[in-house]
GROMACS .gro file of C-alpha atoms in nm:
model
  466
    1MET     CA    1  10.014   5.896  10.976
    2ALA     CA    2  10.244   6.216  10.967
    3ASN     CA    3   9.956   6.403  10.727
    4PHE     CA    4   9.692   6.387  11.024
    5GLY     CA    5   9.982   6.538  11.274
    6ILE     CA    6  10.051   6.212  11.383
    7TYR     CA    7  10.451   6.208  11.385
    8GLY     CA    8  10.469   6.056  11.752
    9ARG     CA    9  10.360   5.741  11.594
   10SER     CA   10  10.473   5.741  11.287
   11ARG     CA   11  10.778   5.852  11.356
   12GLN     CA   12  10.765   5.456  11.482
   13LEU     CA   13  10.685   5.328  11.132
   14LEU     CA   14  10.910   5.558  10.950
   15LEU     CA   15  11.183   5.451  11.184
   16ALA     CA   16  11.177   5.043  11.108
   17ILE     CA   17  11.200   5.226  10.701
   18GLY     CA   18  11.438   5.434  10.702
   19GLN     CA   19  11.696   5.100  10.840
   20GLN     CA   20  11.658   5.010  10.469
   21LEU     CA   21  11.649   5.293  10.314
   22ALA     CA   22  12.096   5.243  10.284
   23GLY     CA   23  11.991   4.986  10.065
   24THR     CA   24  11.725   5.110   9.827
   25SER     CA   25  11.763   5.242   9.490
   26ASP     CA   26  11.779   5.591   9.474
   27THR     CA   27  11.436   5.645   9.314
   28THR     CA   28  11.167   5.917   9.408
   29VAL     CA   29  11.018   5.692   9.655
   30LYS     CA   30  11.314   5.659   9.799
   31ILE     CA   31  11.328   6.112   9.810
   32GLN     CA   32  10.984   6.120   9.959
   33ALA     CA   33  11.094   5.792  10.279
   34LEU     CA   34  11.364   6.017  10.338
   35HIS     CA   35  11.162   6.348  10.339
   36SER     CA   36  10.874   6.191  10.594
   37TYR     CA   37  11.225   6.082  10.782
   38GLY     CA   38  11.328   6.405  10.805
   39ASN     CA   39  11.016   6.589  10.918
   40ALA     CA   40  10.970   6.302  11.179
   41LEU     CA   41  11.301   6.317  11.361
   42ARG     CA   42  11.255   6.714  11.333
   43ALA     CA   43  10.869   6.660  11.519
   44SER     CA   44  11.056   6.459  11.769
   45GLY     CA   45  11.262   6.671  11.865
   46ASP     CA   46  11.598   6.535  11.665
   47LEU     CA   47  11.676   6.796  11.537
   48VAL     CA   48  12.049   6.696  11.396
   49GLY     CA   49  11.931   6.379  11.258
   50SER     CA   50  11.702   6.539  11.101
   51GLN     CA   51  11.885   6.745  10.938
   52ASP     CA   52  12.184   6.457  10.843
   53ILE     CA   53  11.871   6.281  10.692
   54LEU     CA   54  11.682   6.579  10.473
   55ARG     CA   55  12.023   6.680  10.320
   56GLN     CA   56  12.059   6.353  10.224
   57GLY     CA   57  11.752   6.394  10.057
   58LEU     CA   58  11.755   6.682   9.916
   59GLU     CA   59  12.112   6.596   9.716
   60LEU     CA   60  11.940   6.253   9.612
   61ALA     CA   61  11.695   6.522   9.450
   62GLU     CA   62  11.929   6.753   9.279
   63ALA     CA   63  12.143   6.428   9.167
   64LEU     CA   64  11.799   6.277   8.993
   65ASN     CA   65  11.731   6.628   8.921
   66ALA     CA   66  11.338   6.559   9.092
   67VAL     CA   67  11.252   6.966   9.054
   68ASN     CA   68  10.930   6.884   9.284
   69GLN     CA   69  11.117   6.744   9.556
   70LEU     CA   70  11.326   7.021   9.613
   71SER     CA   71  11.144   7.287   9.760
   72PRO     CA   72  10.950   7.058  10.004
   73LEU     CA   73  11.278   6.943  10.130
   74LEU     CA   74  11.461   7.321  10.174
   75LEU     CA   75  11.155   7.352  10.314
   76SER     CA   76  11.177   7.159  10.559
   77LEU     CA   77  11.534   7.202  10.638
   78GLY     CA   78  11.455   7.607  10.638
   79ASN     CA   79  11.204   7.484  10.975
   80THR     CA   80  11.477   7.204  11.085
   81ALA     CA   81  11.750   7.506  11.048
   82ALA     CA   82  11.448   7.758  11.261
   83ASP     CA   83  11.439   7.557  11.565
   84ARG     CA   84  11.772   7.435  11.602
   85GLN     CA   85  11.785   7.878  11.644
   86ASN     CA   86  11.990   7.897  11.330
   87THR     CA   87  11.824   8.216  11.197
   88ILE     CA   88  12.095   8.267  10.881
   89ASP     CA   89  12.086   7.885  10.762
   90ALA     CA   90  11.654   7.911  10.788
   91ARG     CA   91  11.629   8.141  10.586
   92TYR     CA   92  11.872   8.080  10.379
   93TYR     CA   93  11.711   7.751  10.257
   94PHE     CA   94  11.341   7.930  10.289
   95GLU     CA   95  11.462   8.174  10.014
   96GLN     CA   96  11.548   7.907   9.815
   97ALA     CA   97  11.248   7.707   9.856
   98GLU     CA   98  11.131   8.010   9.692
   99ARG     CA   99  11.307   8.044   9.454
  100THR     CA  100  11.294   7.655   9.312
  101ALA     CA  101  10.911   7.610   9.420
  102THR     CA  102  10.723   7.454   9.057
  103ASN     CA  103  10.372   7.581   9.152
  104THR     CA  104  10.233   7.897   9.346
  105GLU     CA  105  10.116   7.710   9.691
  106ALA     CA  106  10.518   7.581   9.712
  107ARG     CA  107  10.634   7.941   9.629
  108LEU     CA  108  10.332   8.063   9.890
  109ASP     CA  109  10.455   7.837  10.140
  110ALA     CA  110  10.822   7.950  10.131
  111GLN     CA  111  10.726   8.276  10.208
  112LEU     CA  112  10.490   8.258  10.494
  113ASN     CA  113  10.779   8.077  10.658
  114ARG     CA  114  10.980   8.366  10.546
  115LEU     CA  115  10.759   8.571  10.698
  116ARG     CA  116  10.702   8.345  11.096
  117LEU     CA  117  11.095   8.368  11.044
  118ALA     CA  118  11.059   8.762  11.033
  119ALA     CA  119  10.861   8.768  11.254
  120GLU     CA  120  11.055   8.537  11.559
  121ARG     CA  121  11.364   8.787  11.474
  122GLY     CA  122  11.102   9.126  11.499
  123ASP     CA  123  11.245   9.202  11.170
  124ARG     CA  124  10.941   9.459  11.094
  125ALA     CA  125  11.101   9.573  10.732
  126ALA     CA  126  11.075   9.193  10.588
  127LEU     CA  127  10.725   9.189  10.782
  128THR     CA  128  10.636   9.473  10.580
  129GLN     CA  129  10.790   9.412  10.240
  130LEU     CA  130  10.606   9.017  10.252
  131ALA     CA  131  10.287   9.052  10.453
  132PRO     CA  132  10.118   9.238  10.160
  133GLN     CA  133  10.285   9.011   9.842
  134ILE     CA  134  10.133   8.781  10.028
  135GLN     CA  135   9.808   8.874  10.113
  136GLN     CA  136   9.731   9.004   9.754
  137GLN     CA  137   9.834   8.617   9.620
  138LEU     CA  138   9.582   8.475   9.831
  139ALA     CA  139   9.365   8.803   9.659
  140GLN     CA  140   9.369   8.646   9.292
  141LEU     CA  141   9.452   8.244   9.395
  142PRO     CA  142   9.170   8.014   9.357
  143PRO     CA  143   9.012   7.817   9.639
  144SER     CA  144   9.217   7.526   9.812
  145ARG     CA  145   9.280   7.407  10.163
  146PRO     CA  146   9.648   7.516  10.106
  147THR     CA  147   9.505   7.917   9.998
  148VAL     CA  148   9.332   7.868  10.377
  149TYR     CA  149   9.595   7.783  10.562
  150ALA     CA  150   9.777   7.963  10.405
  151ALA     CA  151   9.511   8.273  10.491
  152VAL     CA  152   9.520   8.162  10.879
  153ASN     CA  153   9.872   8.150  10.888
  154LEU     CA  154   9.897   8.496  10.728
  155ALA     CA  155   9.688   8.554  11.039
  156SER     CA  156   9.871   8.401  11.309
  157THR     CA  157  10.176   8.497  11.219
  158LEU     CA  158  10.074   8.911  11.195
  159ASP     CA  159   9.913   8.821  11.549
  160ALA     CA  160  10.151   9.055  11.725
  161SER     CA  161  10.213   9.252  11.442
  162PRO     CA  162   9.882   9.404  11.357
  163SER     CA  163   9.943   9.745  11.259
  164VAL     CA  164  10.183   9.508  10.943
  165LEU     CA  165   9.821   9.496  10.741
  166PRO     CA  166   9.554   9.707  10.806
  167PRO     CA  167   9.289   9.492  10.996
  168GLN     CA  168   8.976   9.491  10.771
  169THR     CA  169   9.261   9.378  10.519
  170LEU     CA  170   9.304   9.122  10.741
  171ALA     CA  171   8.922   9.039  10.831
  172GLN     CA  172   8.849   9.047  10.431
  173THR     CA  173   9.121   8.757  10.357
  174LEU     CA  174   8.952   8.520  10.659
  175ALA     CA  175   8.634   8.584  10.574
  176ARG     CA  176   8.697   8.450  10.230
  177ALA     CA  177   8.898   8.185  10.400
  178VAL     CA  178   8.568   8.066  10.583
  179GLN     CA  179   8.419   8.078  10.245
  180ALA     CA  180   8.624   7.866  10.021
  181ALA     CA  181   8.674   7.639  10.341
  182ARG     CA  182   8.277   7.608  10.304
  183GLU     CA  183   8.249   7.560   9.959
  184LEU     CA  184   8.549   7.279  10.004
  185GLY     CA  185   8.371   7.087  10.199
  186ASP     CA  186   8.643   7.113  10.444
  187ALA     CA  187   8.549   7.217  10.798
  188THR     CA  188   8.870   7.148  10.942
  189ALA     CA  189   8.987   7.478  10.789
  190GLU     CA  190   8.666   7.635  10.857
  191ALA     CA  191   8.738   7.550  11.191
  192TYR     CA  192   9.116   7.671  11.202
  193ALA     CA  193   8.976   8.008  10.956
  194LEU     CA  194   8.693   8.083  11.196
  195GLU     CA  195   8.876   8.104  11.497
  196GLN     CA  196   9.140   8.315  11.363
  197LEU     CA  197   8.900   8.587  11.275
  198GLY     CA  198   8.704   8.561  11.550
  199GLN     CA  199   8.992   8.649  11.751
  200LEU     CA  200   9.093   8.942  11.498
  201TYR     CA  201   8.696   9.063  11.596
  202VAL     CA  202   8.791   9.051  11.962
  203ASP     CA  203   9.104   9.247  11.937
  204GLN     CA  204   8.972   9.512  11.723
  205GLY     CA  205   8.669   9.563  12.010
  206GLN     CA  206   8.396   9.379  11.837
  207THR     CA  207   8.388   9.094  12.093
  208GLY     CA  208   8.013   8.983  12.132
  209GLU     CA  209   8.106   8.934  11.672
  210GLY     CA  210   8.389   8.809  11.736
  211ILE     CA  211   8.311   8.532  12.010
  212GLU     CA  212   8.042   8.406  11.832
  213LEU     CA  213   8.288   8.288  11.546
  214LEU     CA  214   8.468   8.197  11.853
  215GLN     CA  215   8.143   7.952  11.948
  216GLN     CA  216   8.120   7.853  11.545
  217SER     CA  217   8.504   7.749  11.538
  218LEU     CA  218   8.451   7.506  11.813
  219THR     CA  219   8.110   7.391  11.761
  220LEU     CA  220   8.284   7.281  11.477
  221GLY     CA  221   8.617   7.128  11.638
  222ARG     CA  222   8.394   6.927  11.868
  223THR     CA  223   8.198   6.797  11.597
  224LEU     CA  224   8.516   6.705  11.382
  225GLN     CA  225   8.644   6.544  11.746
  226ALA     CA  226   8.940   6.760  11.677
  227GLU     CA  227   9.105   6.825  11.993
  228PRO     CA  228   9.383   7.045  11.833
  229ILE     CA  229   9.016   7.297  11.752
  230VAL     CA  230   8.944   7.200  12.084
  231SER     CA  231   9.216   7.324  12.260
  232GLN     CA  232   9.322   7.635  12.029
  233SER     CA  233   8.931   7.755  12.000
  234ALA     CA  234   8.794   7.698  12.342
  235TRP     CA  235   9.145   7.859  12.431
  236SER     CA  236   9.048   8.182  12.227
  237LEU     CA  237   8.667   8.181  12.354
  238GLY     CA  238   8.782   8.166  12.733
  239ARG     CA  239   9.010   8.447  12.661
  240SER     CA  240   8.790   8.669  12.553
  241LEU     CA  241   8.492   8.559  12.709
  242LYS     CA  242   8.696   8.690  13.064
  243GLN     CA  243   8.804   8.970  12.864
  244ALA     CA  244   8.391   9.056  12.881
  245GLY     CA  245   8.410   8.995  13.164
  246ARG     CA  246   8.188   8.596  13.159
  247ASN     CA  247   8.423   8.435  13.423
  248GLN     CA  248   8.225   8.166  13.452
  249ALA     CA  249   8.160   8.055  13.102
  250ALA     CA  250   8.552   8.173  13.055
  251ILE     CA  251   8.628   7.912  13.353
  252ALA     CA  252   8.466   7.667  13.118
  253ALA     CA  253   8.564   7.714  12.805
  254TYR     CA  254   8.953   7.730  12.965
  255ARG     CA  255   8.891   7.372  13.106
  256GLU     CA  256   8.794   7.239  12.774
  257ALA     CA  257   9.081   7.369  12.626
  258ILE     CA  258   9.339   7.170  12.928
  259ASN     CA  259   9.090   6.859  12.818
  260ALA     CA  260   9.183   6.883  12.526
  261LEU     CA  261   9.554   6.991  12.537
  262GLN     CA  262   9.558   6.618  12.753
  263ALA     CA  263   9.420   6.434  12.552
  264LEU     CA  264   9.670   6.552  12.301
  265ARG     CA  265   9.945   6.430  12.506
  266SER     CA  266  10.080   6.182  12.349
  267ASP     CA  267  10.165   6.371  12.043
  268LEU     CA  268  10.113   6.758  12.122
  269VAL     CA  269  10.520   6.724  12.025
  270GLY     CA  270  10.467   6.646  11.679
  271ILE     CA  271  10.103   6.825  11.569
  272ASN     CA  272  10.166   6.797  11.173
  273GLN     CA  273  10.346   7.202  11.142
  274GLU     CA  274  10.008   7.323  10.970
  275VAL     CA  275   9.842   7.372  11.339
  276GLN     CA  276  10.120   7.282  11.531
  277LEU     CA  277  10.117   7.395  11.905
  278SER     CA  278  10.432   7.584  12.076
  279PHE     CA  279  10.358   7.471  12.418
  280ARG     CA  280  10.607   7.784  12.571
  281GLU     CA  281  10.312   8.017  12.305
  282SER     CA  282  10.002   7.793  12.298
  283VAL     CA  283  10.008   7.482  12.646
  284GLU     CA  284  10.149   7.705  12.909
  285PRO     CA  285   9.957   7.993  12.893
  286VAL     CA  286   9.604   7.822  12.906
  287TYR     CA  287   9.702   7.643  13.236
  288ARG     CA  288   9.832   7.940  13.370
  289GLN     CA  289   9.534   8.142  13.281
  290LEU     CA  290   9.341   7.950  13.413
  291VAL     CA  291   9.488   7.912  13.766
  292GLY     CA  292   9.449   8.338  13.741
  293LEU     CA  293   9.067   8.310  13.663
  294LEU     CA  294   9.026   8.028  13.921
  295LEU     CA  295   9.216   8.239  14.207
  296ASP     CA  296   9.130   8.599  14.091
  297SER     CA  297   8.828   8.580  14.361
  298ASP     CA  298   8.784   8.435  14.705
  299PRO     CA  299   8.867   8.008  14.539
  300ASP     CA  300   8.711   7.817  14.822
  301GLN     CA  301   8.835   7.322  14.882
  302ALA     CA  302   8.703   7.251  14.532
  303ALA     CA  303   8.844   7.535  14.349
  304LEU     CA  304   9.224   7.494  14.523
  305ALA     CA  305   9.218   7.121  14.484
  306GLU     CA  306   9.166   7.230  14.111
  307VAL     CA  307   9.415   7.472  14.120
  308ARG     CA  308   9.669   7.265  14.250
  309GLU     CA  309   9.619   6.945  13.996
  310LEU     CA  310   9.655   7.259  13.680
  311ILE     CA  311  10.027   7.308  13.851
  312GLU     CA  312  10.107   6.962  13.886
  313ALA     CA  313   9.933   6.904  13.493
  314LEU     CA  314  10.166   7.179  13.396
  315GLN     CA  315  10.447   7.033  13.527
  316LEU     CA  316  10.369   6.718  13.368
  317ALA     CA  317  10.345   6.891  13.037
  318GLU     CA  318  10.632   7.010  13.084
  319LEU     CA  319  10.837   6.705  13.100
  320ASP     CA  320  10.666   6.522  12.832
  321ASP     CA  321  10.794   6.897  12.605
  322PHE     CA  322  11.143   6.849  12.758
  323PHE     CA  323  11.161   6.467  12.638
  324ARG     CA  324  10.968   6.488  12.373
  325ASP     CA  325  10.793   6.240  12.502
  326ALA     CA  326  10.444   6.162  12.737
  327CYS     CA  327  10.510   5.961  13.060
  328LEU     CA  328  10.192   5.773  12.948
  329ASP     CA  329  10.307   5.560  13.231
  330ALA     CA  330  10.318   5.770  13.532
  331GLN     CA  331  10.084   5.684  13.810
  332PRO     CA  332  10.018   6.044  13.948
  333ARG     CA  333   9.989   5.965  14.382
  334GLN     CA  334  10.005   6.340  14.573
  335ILE     CA  335  10.265   6.400  14.871
  336ASP     CA  336  10.117   6.439  15.189
  337GLU     CA  337   9.912   6.102  15.075
  338ILE     CA  338  10.264   5.927  15.106
  339ASP     CA  339  10.453   6.142  15.356
  340THR     CA  340  10.155   6.230  15.617
  341ARG     CA  341  10.431   6.452  15.825
  342ALA     CA  342  10.501   6.631  15.542
  343ALA     CA  343  10.359   7.000  15.375
  344VAL     CA  344  10.371   7.057  15.048
  345LEU     CA  345  10.409   7.406  14.902
  346TYR     CA  346  10.270   7.393  14.562
  347SER     CA  347  10.421   7.740  14.362
  348ILE     CA  348  10.308   7.858  14.060
  349LEU     CA  349  10.413   8.254  13.901
  350LEU     CA  350  10.145   8.432  13.716
  351SER     CA  351  10.161   8.795  13.522
  352ASP     CA  352  10.063   8.978  13.841
  353ARG     CA  353  10.131   8.728  14.137
  354LEU     CA  354  10.371   8.468  14.324
  355ALA     CA  355  10.084   8.201  14.415
  356VAL     CA  356  10.137   7.908  14.671
  357ILE     CA  357   9.885   7.646  14.781
  358VAL     CA  358   9.978   7.407  15.075
  359SER     CA  359   9.844   7.086  15.087
  360ALA     CA  360   9.875   6.892  15.405
  361ALA     CA  361   9.762   6.538  15.531
  362GLY     CA  362   9.362   6.604  15.738
  363GLN     CA  363   9.473   7.030  15.661
  364PRO     CA  364   9.268   7.172  15.444
  365LEU     CA  365   9.399   7.328  15.135
  366SER     CA  366   9.557   7.729  15.228
  367TYR     CA  367   9.635   7.957  14.976
  368TYR     CA  368   9.813   8.271  14.989
  369ALA     CA  369   9.988   8.498  14.676
  370VAL     CA  370  10.259   8.760  14.677
  371SER     CA  371  10.115   9.054  14.454
  372VAL     CA  372  10.406   9.135  14.250
  373PRO     CA  373  10.456   9.211  13.848
  374GLN     CA  374  10.617   8.847  13.691
  375ILE     CA  375  10.934   9.018  13.553
  376GLN     CA  376  11.025   9.178  13.879
  377ALA     CA  377  10.986   8.861  14.053
  378GLU     CA  378  11.169   8.677  13.729
  379GLN     CA  379  11.479   8.915  13.778
  380THR     CA  380  11.444   8.829  14.215
  381PHE     CA  381  11.522   8.487  14.174
  382ARG     CA  382  11.764   8.551  13.906
  383SER     CA  383  11.962   8.824  14.147
  384PHE     CA  384  11.882   8.516  14.433
  385LEU     CA  385  12.063   8.286  14.203
  386ALA     CA  386  12.331   8.483  14.142
  387ALA     CA  387  12.440   8.601  14.468
  388ILE     CA  388  12.506   8.297  14.629
  389HIS     CA  389  12.785   8.234  14.381
  390PRO     CA  390  13.109   8.237  14.701
  391ALA     CA  391  13.235   8.516  14.582
  392SER     CA  392  12.906   8.754  14.595
  393ASP     CA  393  12.816   9.005  14.859
  394ASN     CA  394  12.731   8.786  15.213
  395THR     CA  395  12.542   9.077  15.236
  396GLU     CA  396  12.327   9.063  14.894
  397GLN     CA  397  12.285   8.759  14.949
  398LEU     CA  398  12.105   8.703  15.248
  399ARG     CA  399  11.897   9.012  15.222
  400LEU     CA  400  11.750   8.857  14.902
  401ALA     CA  401  11.728   8.460  15.081
  402GLN     CA  402  11.490   8.655  15.309
  403GLN     CA  403  11.307   8.846  15.058
  404VAL     CA  404  11.224   8.536  14.889
  405TYR     CA  405  11.198   8.323  15.246
  406ASP     CA  406  10.964   8.631  15.249
  407TRP     CA  407  10.756   8.547  14.916
  408LEU     CA  408  10.761   8.170  14.949
  409ILE     CA  409  10.721   8.084  15.273
  410ARG     CA  410  10.678   8.326  15.526
  411PRO     CA  411  10.286   8.351  15.506
  412ALA     CA  412  10.238   7.970  15.501
  413ALA     CA  413  10.485   7.960  15.907
  414THR     CA  414  10.269   8.237  16.026
  415ALA     CA  415   9.959   8.134  15.921
  416GLY     CA  416  10.050   7.798  16.140
  417ALA     CA  417  10.020   7.612  15.848
  418LEU     CA  418  10.395   7.423  15.901
  419GLN     CA  419  10.358   7.378  16.221
  420GLY     CA  420  10.410   7.018  16.372
  421ARG     CA  421  10.540   6.905  15.971
  422GLU     CA  422  10.873   6.708  15.983
  423THR     CA  423  10.925   6.812  15.605
  424LEU     CA  424  10.842   7.088  15.326
  425VAL     CA  425  10.813   6.945  14.983
  426PHE     CA  426  10.813   7.233  14.728
  427VAL     CA  427  10.709   7.173  14.407
  428LEU     CA  428  10.836   7.507  14.227
  429ASP     CA  429  10.741   7.708  13.896
  430GLY     CA  430  10.931   7.798  13.622
  431ILE     CA  431  11.271   7.951  13.724
  432LEU     CA  432  11.210   7.856  14.101
  433GLN     CA  433  11.293   7.497  14.002
  434ARG     CA  434  11.639   7.583  13.995
  435LEU     CA  435  11.622   7.803  14.372
  436PRO     CA  436  11.845   7.631  14.658
  437VAL     CA  437  11.556   7.664  14.942
  438ALA     CA  438  11.748   7.525  15.182
  439ALA     CA  439  11.917   7.828  15.123
  440LEU     CA  440  11.631   8.046  15.264
  441HIS     CA  441  11.653   8.257  15.540
  442ASP     CA  442  11.373   8.372  15.780
  443GLY     CA  443  11.613   8.628  15.944
  444GLN     CA  444  11.686   8.371  16.236
  445GLN     CA  445  11.805   8.080  16.037
  446TYR     CA  446  11.884   7.902  15.689
  447LEU     CA  447  11.545   7.667  15.668
  448ILE     CA  448  11.793   7.389  15.564
  449GLU     CA  449  11.839   7.452  16.017
  450ASN     CA  450  11.516   7.441  15.999
  451MET     CA  451  11.377   7.141  15.854
  452PRO     CA  452  11.433   6.944  15.553
  453SER     CA  453  11.346   7.035  15.247
  454PRO     CA  454  11.322   6.875  14.946
  455SER     CA  455  11.221   6.986  14.571
  456HIS     CA  456  11.025   6.844  14.351
  457PRO     CA  457  10.984   6.951  14.076
  458ASP     CA  458  10.814   6.703  13.883
  459CYS     CA  459  10.498   6.790  14.149
  460ALA     CA  460  10.339   6.481  14.248
  461SER     CA  461  10.481   6.141  14.333
  462CYS     CA  462  10.516   5.926  14.027
  463ARG     CA  463  10.570   5.550  13.989
  464ARG     CA  464  10.656   5.400  13.645
  465ARG     CA  465  10.577   5.069  13.547
  466ARG     CA  466  10.853   4.853  13.457
   0.00000   0.00000   0.00000
C-alpha cells in the first residue's frame, strides 16, 4: 500500500506489525519492516517515532552487514531530519546515503535529495554543483521508471532556480523522460514528465505548446483515475490558461484540481514521496488562486457562494494538514442556518487584496475587497498583534485597531449589511485567526462594546459522529 502512496491506511496495518517486531528475530525482513514502519510514521507526522524506528533499522542493517539496506535507510532518515527542520542532520544522512549506495539509481536518489535540501536552503553553490552532475547521469542511464521520476524531480526542484541549468538542457532531459516512459509503457511516469515539460514551456514563453502538453498530462491522469496527477496537472493548466487570458477555461481547470484534492483528503498528508503534495506549496495556492479568479470580475451570487465554499474547504484542508488526518466524519452546516440573527464574515487574504464575503440569513451574499499587497497586510496584522501587549503604546494600538477594522468590518457596516444582527461570526484566514477581533475599534468604541463577536477559524460549524 505504501508503494501506491496510501500511507495513511498502510500505517494502520504497520502499527499492528510494529507491535510484533520486538519479538521477531533479526533478519533482513525485520529491517525492511522497520524501514516501512518508519516511513509510515514520518508520513503521518510522528517524526520522533519515525527517527527512532529508522535508527533501529539502520543499527540492525549495520550489525547484519545488510549493505543493500543502508542507503535507503539513510535516505529515509535524511527525509525525517529535513521534515524536522534539522538541515545539518539531513545533509549528513543524504551524503551517507550517496556514499553507501550500491547502484547508480540509489546514488542518484541521494543526490536528488541533497539538491532539494540545497534548494530549500537557498544554497546556490550546492545547486550549481549538483544539478549538472545529476543531469549528466540521467543522460547516460538507460530508460527506467526511477530515471523518469529523477528527471521530473530535478525539474521540479529547479522551478525556483531556473538559471541553474539552461532551459533547453532541462527540456531535453524531460523530453527523454517522456519518451522513456512511453517505451516502458508507464503512463503514470509519462503524465508527471509531461506536466513538468509543459510547465517549463509555459515558463519560457511557449504558452501554446505548454498548454497542449499539460492537457496531455491531464488526460492521462483522468484515464488512470490518478487524483495526484489530475490535481497537479489541472492546477498547472489553470495557471497557464489564466496567463493566456482564458479565464473561464482556467476556472474549469482549477475546479477539477480542487475536486481531485478533495478526493485525496484521506491520504493527502501521506502521498508517496515521489509525488508528495506539500500543503503550503501545492494545495493551499490552488484554492486561493481560484478564489482570486472568481472574484476578479463582478461576481454574481453563484460565484460568491462558490467562494464561500472554497474558503470553508480550504480551512478544513488546513485542519487535515495540521492533524495529519482527514475529518471524514465532519458534517458541515452553515453558521447562519444555526443562528439566523448572526452575520458571518468570511475573509481570505489573496496576493493583492483582502477579500470578505458577508453571509446573513435571509439576505443575499455581499462582497467587498481592500486592495492591499499580502505582505503589507500581514505586516499590519503582526504589528497589531504586537501592539496589544500591555506595555505597548496605546496610541499605536488604537491606530492599528482602527486600521484592521476599516479593512475587515467597516465596508459591511457602512453598507448596512450588519444592521439588525445580534452577533458577528468571523471565519478568519491565516494570520487573521490570531487577531482578537473584539479589540478592533471603529473610531468610537471597541467591537466588544457593540456586539458579541465569536471567531470561528474552522469555518462552518461541524458536528461529529460519536
